[in-house]
Amino acid sequence: MKIQLVDLHAQYLTIKEDIDEAIKRTIADTSFIGGDEVRKFEQAFAQYIGVNHCVGCANGTDAIEIMLQAMGIGKGDEVIVPAISWISTSEAVSSVGATPVFVDIDPDTYCIDAKLIEAAINARTKAIIPVHLYGHPANMDSIMDIAGENNLLVLEDCAQAHGAEWNSQRVGSFGHAATFSFYPGKNLGAYGDAGGMVTNNSELAGKARMIANHGQKGKHNHLMEGRNSRLDGLQAAILNVKLSHLDHWTALRISHAGYYQELLKDTPLKLPHAQKETKHVYHLYVARTGNRSKLMDFLKQNGISTGIHYPQALPFLPCYQNLLDSVHDFPEASSAVSEVISLPLFPELTKGQLEHVATSIKNFF
Ligand SMILES: *Cc1c(COP(=O)(O)O)cnc(C)c1O
């Protein structure tokens, strides 16, 4: 039995007719950039998250960068980010000319440790970017309180957390703005690169829309220099089809995670768990073991692909050596990155496949 970490083809087969039809229709309409599918998706996704505005863009990295720019963040500013994320979170901060300031993670959730944020704030700090890592929401109560007390903006990086909830409210609706990636492997994924920015603030939405489309407000009316970062019609048409399945797919992810929990509870693996305030959407099922490389090899021999998200904490990447100082050592992030292992988790996994993964893990230990 071969089990991939993610199987996008299996998902395509479940919605093939609708996807093929949507692609054909969009090509027939030649709605390649902009058009009805893009407008429809922006409205539907804003409503799904529970905010007033969604602005589509080319990818989730651009989304963070454009929203930071719309917030007026740039040279001389500092932005607080977690020590573990995909590089986009900190890369976007640097791209607008600001400096990312890393804060260690909470070892139970792998998200930014809210208790450590205040020590990282100074007069240059302008914003916090919490990342709902692996699909588990960051502590939005504490983060919004700290931001309020210190007059900071909050931009939620929701790239891994479509539909996740904190206290029964969807992530992406807490901060001043939030960004999503629709990279193919994400919980809601296009068939190419795609991204989106959401906010209740119409001024931020308007600015972001302008920046993403060459600074135009209406055709040829360039109020500023912007860039080209648009959501294309084909990707929007695909996302419109897929959005209607997202809640079902999320329910399957949660159910699979629950089955892993049951099957693996007596192994030495430290399993992920959802804090009581949260709905964890398991973009990734990340367990921990001191025996990682041997376990990964063993599972590979049994036809099971696993992953590491991520092999290094952001502050220790070669590109950030200029930012490191002796005071900050990020003990929790450092220890997590040497032990985390992502097991196969996607909606189309069968009971038999989940059992094969669990049995192989038990055989290893
Ligand atoms: C995937 C991801 C992004 C970036 O999205 P792209 O669409 O690949 O540019 C940003 N942040 C996090 C946490 C991600 O996982």
Coordinates of C-alpha atoms and ligand atoms in Angstrom, one line a residue:
M1 CA 0.0 0.0 0.0
K2 CA 1.4 3.4 -1.1
I3 CA 0.3 6.4 1.0
Q4 CA 1.3 10.0 0.0
L5 CA 1.5 12.9 2.4
V6 CA -1.2 14.6 0.3
D7 CA -3.0 13.2 -2.8
L8 CA -4.5 16.0 -4.9
H9 CA -5.5 13.6 -7.7
A10 CA -7.8 11.7 -5.3
Q11 CA -9.6 14.9 -4.5
Y12 CA -9.9 15.9 -8.2
L13 CA -11.6 12.6 -9.0
T14 CA -14.3 13.4 -6.5
I15 CA -15.2 16.7 -8.2
K16 CA -14.0 16.1 -11.7
E17 CA -17.2 16.9 -13.5
D18 CA -17.8 20.3 -11.8
I19 CA -14.1 21.3 -12.1
D20 CA -13.9 20.4 -15.8
E21 CA -17.2 22.2 -16.5
A22 CA -16.0 25.4 -14.6
I23 CA -12.7 25.4 -16.5
K24 CA -14.4 25.0 -19.9
R25 CA -16.9 27.7 -19.1
T26 CA -14.2 30.2 -18.0
I27 CA -12.2 29.6 -21.2
A28 CA -15.3 29.9 -23.3
D29 CA -16.0 33.3 -21.6
T30 CA -12.3 34.3 -22.0
S31 CA -12.5 35.6 -18.4
F32 CA -8.8 35.0 -17.8
I33 CA -8.1 38.0 -15.5
G34 CA -10.9 39.4 -13.3
G35 CA -14.5 38.7 -14.3
D36 CA -17.5 37.1 -12.7
E37 CA -15.7 34.0 -11.2
V38 CA -13.3 36.3 -9.4
R39 CA -16.0 38.6 -8.1
K40 CA -18.1 35.6 -7.1
F41 CA -15.3 34.0 -5.2
E42 CA -14.3 37.2 -3.4
Q43 CA -17.9 37.6 -2.2
A44 CA -18.3 34.0 -1.2
F45 CA -15.0 33.7 0.6
A46 CA -15.6 37.0 2.6
Q47 CA -19.0 35.6 3.6
Y48 CA -17.4 32.3 4.6
I49 CA -14.9 33.9 6.9
G50 CA -17.4 36.4 8.2
V51 CA -15.9 39.6 7.1
N52 CA -16.9 42.4 4.7
H53 CA -14.2 42.3 2.1
C54 CA -12.0 39.8 0.3
V55 CA -9.5 40.9 -2.3
G56 CA -8.0 38.1 -4.5
C57 CA -4.3 38.1 -5.4
A58 CA -1.7 36.0 -7.0
N59 CA -0.5 34.0 -4.0
G60 CA -0.4 33.9 -0.2
T61 CA 3.0 35.5 0.1
D62 CA 1.9 38.5 -2.0
A63 CA -1.2 38.7 0.1
I64 CA 0.9 39.3 3.3
E65 CA 3.2 41.7 1.6
I66 CA 0.4 43.8 -0.1
M67 CA -1.6 43.9 3.2
L68 CA 1.5 45.1 5.1
Q69 CA 2.0 47.8 2.5
A70 CA -1.7 48.8 2.7
M71 CA -1.3 49.1 6.5
G72 CA 1.5 51.6 5.8
I73 CA 4.3 49.3 7.2
G74 CA 7.7 49.8 5.8
K75 CA 11.3 50.9 6.4
G76 CA 12.2 51.4 10.1
D77 CA 9.2 49.4 11.3
E78 CA 9.3 46.1 13.2
V79 CA 6.8 43.3 12.9
I80 CA 6.5 40.4 15.3
V81 CA 6.3 37.0 13.8
P82 CA 6.5 33.4 15.2
A83 CA 9.8 31.5 15.2
I84 CA 8.2 28.7 13.3
S85 CA 6.3 29.2 10.0
W86 CA 6.8 28.9 6.3
I87 CA 9.3 31.6 5.3
S88 CA 6.6 33.7 3.6
T89 CA 5.5 35.2 6.9
S90 CA 8.9 36.8 7.7
E91 CA 9.9 37.2 4.0
A92 CA 6.9 39.5 3.4
V93 CA 7.9 41.7 6.3
S94 CA 11.4 42.1 4.8
S95 CA 10.0 42.7 1.4
V96 CA 8.1 45.8 2.4
G97 CA 11.4 47.1 4.0
A98 CA 10.4 46.3 7.7
T99 CA 12.3 44.0 10.1
P100 CA 10.8 40.7 11.3
V101 CA 11.2 40.2 15.0
F102 CA 10.9 36.5 16.0
V103 CA 9.1 35.3 19.1
D104 CA 9.3 31.7 20.3
I105 CA 6.4 29.2 20.0
D106 CA 4.1 27.6 22.5
P107 CA 5.1 23.9 22.5
D108 CA 1.5 22.7 22.8
T109 CA 0.1 24.5 19.8
Y110 CA 3.3 25.3 17.8
C111 CA 1.8 28.8 17.4
I112 CA 3.4 32.0 18.7
D113 CA 3.6 32.1 22.5
A114 CA 1.4 35.1 23.3
K115 CA 3.1 35.3 26.8
L116 CA 6.4 36.2 25.1
I117 CA 5.1 38.9 22.7
E118 CA 5.2 41.9 25.1
A119 CA 8.9 41.5 25.7
A120 CA 9.5 41.9 21.9
I121 CA 7.6 45.2 21.6
N122 CA 9.4 48.5 21.4
A123 CA 8.8 51.9 19.9
R124 CA 9.4 50.7 16.3
T125 CA 6.9 47.8 16.6
K126 CA 3.9 48.3 14.3
A127 CA 2.2 44.9 13.9
I128 CA 1.9 41.3 14.9
I129 CA 1.5 38.5 12.4
P130 CA 0.1 35.4 14.2
V131 CA 0.2 32.3 12.1
H132 CA -2.5 29.6 12.7
L133 CA 0.1 26.9 12.2
Y134 CA -0.8 23.5 10.9
G135 CA -4.5 24.6 11.1
H136 CA -4.5 25.3 14.9
P137 CA -5.5 28.8 15.8
A138 CA -3.1 31.0 17.7
N139 CA -4.4 32.5 21.0
M140 CA -6.4 35.4 19.4
D141 CA -7.8 36.6 22.8
S142 CA -4.4 37.4 24.2
I143 CA -3.0 38.6 20.9
M144 CA -5.8 41.1 20.3
D145 CA -5.5 42.3 23.9
I146 CA -1.8 42.9 23.6
A147 CA -2.2 44.6 20.2
G148 CA -4.9 46.9 21.7
E149 CA -2.8 47.9 24.7
N150 CA 0.2 48.6 22.6
N151 CA -1.6 50.2 19.6
L152 CA -0.4 47.5 17.1
L153 CA -2.0 46.2 14.0
V154 CA -2.7 42.4 13.7
L155 CA -2.5 40.6 10.4
E156 CA -3.5 37.0 10.7
D157 CA -1.6 34.6 8.4
C158 CA -4.3 32.0 7.7
A159 CA -2.6 30.2 4.9
Q160 CA -2.9 26.9 6.8
A161 CA -6.2 27.5 8.6
H162 CA -9.2 27.9 6.2
G163 CA -12.3 27.4 8.4
A164 CA -10.4 27.1 11.7
E165 CA -12.1 28.6 14.7
W166 CA -11.2 30.3 17.9
N167 CA -14.1 30.4 20.4
S168 CA -16.5 29.5 17.6
Q169 CA -15.4 32.4 15.4
R170 CA -13.5 31.8 12.1
V171 CA -9.9 32.8 12.0
G172 CA -9.3 35.7 9.6
S173 CA -12.0 37.7 11.3
F174 CA -10.1 38.7 14.5
G175 CA -7.3 40.8 13.2
H176 CA -7.3 44.2 11.3
A177 CA -6.8 42.0 8.3
A178 CA -5.9 38.4 7.4
T179 CA -4.3 36.7 4.5
F180 CA -4.9 33.3 2.9
S181 CA -3.0 31.1 0.4
F182 CA -4.8 28.9 -2.0
Y183 CA -1.7 27.0 -3.0
P184 CA -2.8 23.6 -4.3
G185 CA -1.9 21.7 -1.2
K186 CA -3.6 24.0 1.3
N187 CA -7.0 23.1 2.8
L188 CA -8.7 25.2 0.1
G189 CA -6.3 25.0 -2.9
A190 CA -6.4 26.2 -6.5
Y191 CA -4.8 24.4 -9.4
G192 CA -1.9 26.8 -9.5
D193 CA -0.9 29.8 -7.3
A194 CA -3.6 31.9 -5.8
G195 CA -4.1 34.0 -2.6
G196 CA -6.5 36.4 -0.9
M197 CA -6.7 39.2 1.7
V198 CA -9.7 39.7 4.0
T199 CA -10.7 42.5 6.3
N200 CA -13.7 44.4 7.7
N201 CA -11.9 47.7 7.0
S202 CA -13.0 49.1 3.6
E203 CA -10.1 51.5 3.5
L204 CA -7.5 48.7 3.8
A205 CA -9.4 46.6 1.3
G206 CA -9.5 49.4 -1.2
K207 CA -5.8 50.1 -0.8
A208 CA -4.9 46.4 -1.1
R209 CA -7.0 46.1 -4.3
M210 CA -5.2 49.1 -5.7
I211 CA -1.7 47.9 -4.8
A212 CA -2.5 44.4 -6.3
N213 CA -3.5 46.0 -9.6
H214 CA -0.8 48.6 -10.5
G215 CA -2.1 51.3 -8.2
Q216 CA -5.2 51.8 -10.3
K217 CA -8.5 53.0 -9.0
G218 CA -10.5 52.5 -12.1
K219 CA -8.8 51.8 -15.4
H220 CA -5.7 54.0 -16.2
N221 CA -6.3 56.0 -13.0
H222 CA -3.0 55.2 -11.3
L223 CA -3.1 56.9 -7.9
M224 CA 0.2 55.2 -6.9
E225 CA 2.6 52.7 -8.2
G226 CA 1.5 49.2 -7.3
R227 CA 2.3 45.8 -8.8
N228 CA 0.7 43.0 -10.7
S229 CA -0.7 40.4 -8.3
R230 CA -4.2 39.3 -9.4
L231 CA -6.3 36.2 -8.9
D232 CA -7.0 34.8 -12.3
G233 CA -10.4 33.6 -13.6
L234 CA -9.5 29.9 -14.0
Q235 CA -8.2 29.7 -10.4
A236 CA -11.3 31.6 -9.1
A237 CA -13.6 29.2 -11.0
I238 CA -11.9 26.2 -9.5
L239 CA -12.0 27.8 -6.0
N240 CA -15.7 28.5 -6.4
V241 CA -16.3 24.8 -7.0
K242 CA -14.0 23.7 -4.1
L243 CA -15.3 26.2 -1.5
S244 CA -18.7 24.4 -1.4
H245 CA -16.8 21.2 -0.3
L246 CA -14.5 22.8 2.2
D247 CA -16.6 22.2 5.3
H248 CA -17.1 18.5 4.4
W249 CA -13.4 18.1 3.7
T250 CA -12.6 19.8 7.0
A251 CA -14.9 17.4 8.9
L252 CA -13.1 14.5 7.3
R253 CA -9.7 15.9 8.3
I254 CA -10.9 16.3 11.9
S255 CA -12.4 12.8 11.9
H256 CA -9.1 11.3 10.5
A257 CA -7.1 13.1 13.1
G258 CA -9.4 11.7 15.8
Y259 CA -8.9 8.2 14.4
Y260 CA -5.1 8.6 14.5
Q261 CA -5.4 9.9 18.1
E262 CA -7.3 6.7 19.0
L263 CA -4.9 4.4 17.1
L264 CA -1.7 6.0 18.2
K265 CA -2.4 7.0 21.8
D266 CA -0.3 4.2 23.4
T267 CA 2.8 4.9 21.2
P268 CA 5.7 7.2 22.4
L269 CA 4.7 9.8 19.7
K270 CA 3.5 13.1 21.1
L271 CA 0.3 13.7 19.2
P272 CA -1.2 17.0 18.2
H273 CA -4.3 18.2 20.1
A274 CA -6.8 20.9 19.7
Q275 CA -7.1 23.4 22.6
K276 CA -10.6 23.6 24.0
E277 CA -11.2 27.1 22.5
T278 CA -10.4 25.9 19.0
K279 CA -11.5 24.1 16.0
H280 CA -8.3 22.7 14.6
V281 CA -8.6 22.0 10.8
Y282 CA -5.5 19.8 10.6
H283 CA -3.8 21.2 7.5
L284 CA -1.0 19.1 8.8
Y285 CA -1.0 16.3 11.4
V286 CA 2.2 17.0 13.2
A287 CA 3.4 14.6 15.8
R288 CA 6.8 14.6 17.7
T289 CA 9.4 12.0 18.4
G290 CA 13.1 12.0 19.3
N291 CA 13.4 9.1 16.8
R292 CA 12.3 11.0 13.8
S293 CA 14.8 10.0 11.0
K294 CA 14.6 6.3 11.8
L295 CA 10.8 6.4 11.9
M296 CA 10.6 8.3 8.6
D297 CA 12.9 5.7 7.0
F298 CA 10.9 2.9 8.4
L299 CA 7.6 4.4 7.2
K300 CA 9.1 5.0 3.7
Q301 CA 10.0 1.3 3.5
N302 CA 6.3 0.6 4.2
G303 CA 5.2 2.9 1.4
I304 CA 4.2 5.8 3.6
S305 CA 5.4 9.4 2.8
T306 CA 5.9 11.8 5.7
G307 CA 7.2 15.3 5.9
I308 CA 8.9 17.8 8.2
H309 CA 7.3 21.2 8.8
Y310 CA 9.7 22.7 9.2
P311 CA 13.3 21.4 9.4
Q312 CA 14.6 24.7 10.8
A313 CA 13.2 27.5 12.9
L314 CA 13.0 30.8 10.9
P315 CA 15.6 32.8 13.0
F316 CA 18.2 30.1 12.3
L317 CA 17.8 30.1 8.5
P318 CA 21.0 31.3 6.8
C319 CA 19.1 34.4 5.4
Y320 CA 18.4 35.7 9.0
Q321 CA 21.9 35.3 10.5
N322 CA 22.2 39.1 10.4
L323 CA 19.2 39.4 12.8
L324 CA 20.3 36.9 15.4
D325 CA 21.6 38.1 18.7
S326 CA 22.9 36.2 21.7
V327 CA 19.9 37.1 23.9
H328 CA 17.3 35.2 21.8
D329 CA 17.7 31.5 21.5
F330 CA 14.1 30.3 20.8
P331 CA 14.4 27.1 22.9
E332 CA 10.9 25.7 22.1
A333 CA 11.2 26.3 18.4
S334 CA 14.7 24.8 18.3
S335 CA 13.6 21.7 20.0
A336 CA 10.4 21.3 18.0
V337 CA 12.1 21.5 14.6
S338 CA 14.3 18.5 15.5
E339 CA 11.4 16.3 16.4
V340 CA 8.3 17.2 14.3
I341 CA 7.0 14.7 11.8
S342 CA 3.9 15.2 9.5
L343 CA 1.9 12.1 8.9
P344 CA -0.3 11.7 5.8
L345 CA -3.6 13.6 6.4
F346 CA -6.0 14.6 3.6
P347 CA -9.8 14.2 3.3
E348 CA -9.8 11.3 0.9
L349 CA -7.7 9.0 3.1
T350 CA -9.5 5.7 3.8
K351 CA -9.9 4.0 7.2
G352 CA -7.6 1.2 5.9
Q353 CA -4.9 3.7 5.0
L354 CA -5.1 5.4 8.4
E355 CA -4.8 2.0 10.0
H356 CA -1.8 1.0 7.8
V357 CA 0.0 4.2 8.9
A358 CA -0.8 3.5 12.6
T359 CA 0.1 -0.1 12.4
S360 CA 3.4 0.7 10.8
I361 CA 4.2 3.2 13.5
K362 CA 3.4 0.7 16.2
N363 CA 5.6 -1.9 14.5
F364 CA 8.4 0.6 14.4
F365 CA 8.2 1.3 18.2
Ligands
LIG1 C1 1.7 28.5 2.2 C2 2.0 29.6 3.2 C3 2.2 30.9 2.8 C4 2.3 31.4 1.4 O1 1.5 31.1 0.5 P1 1.9 31.0 -1.1 O2 0.5 31.0 -1.7 O3 2.6 29.7 -1.3 O4 2.7 32.2 -1.4 C5 2.3 31.9 3.8 N1 2.3 31.5 5.1 C6 2.1 30.3 5.5 C7 2.1 29.9 7.0 C8 2.0 29.2 4.6 O5 1.9 28.0 5.0

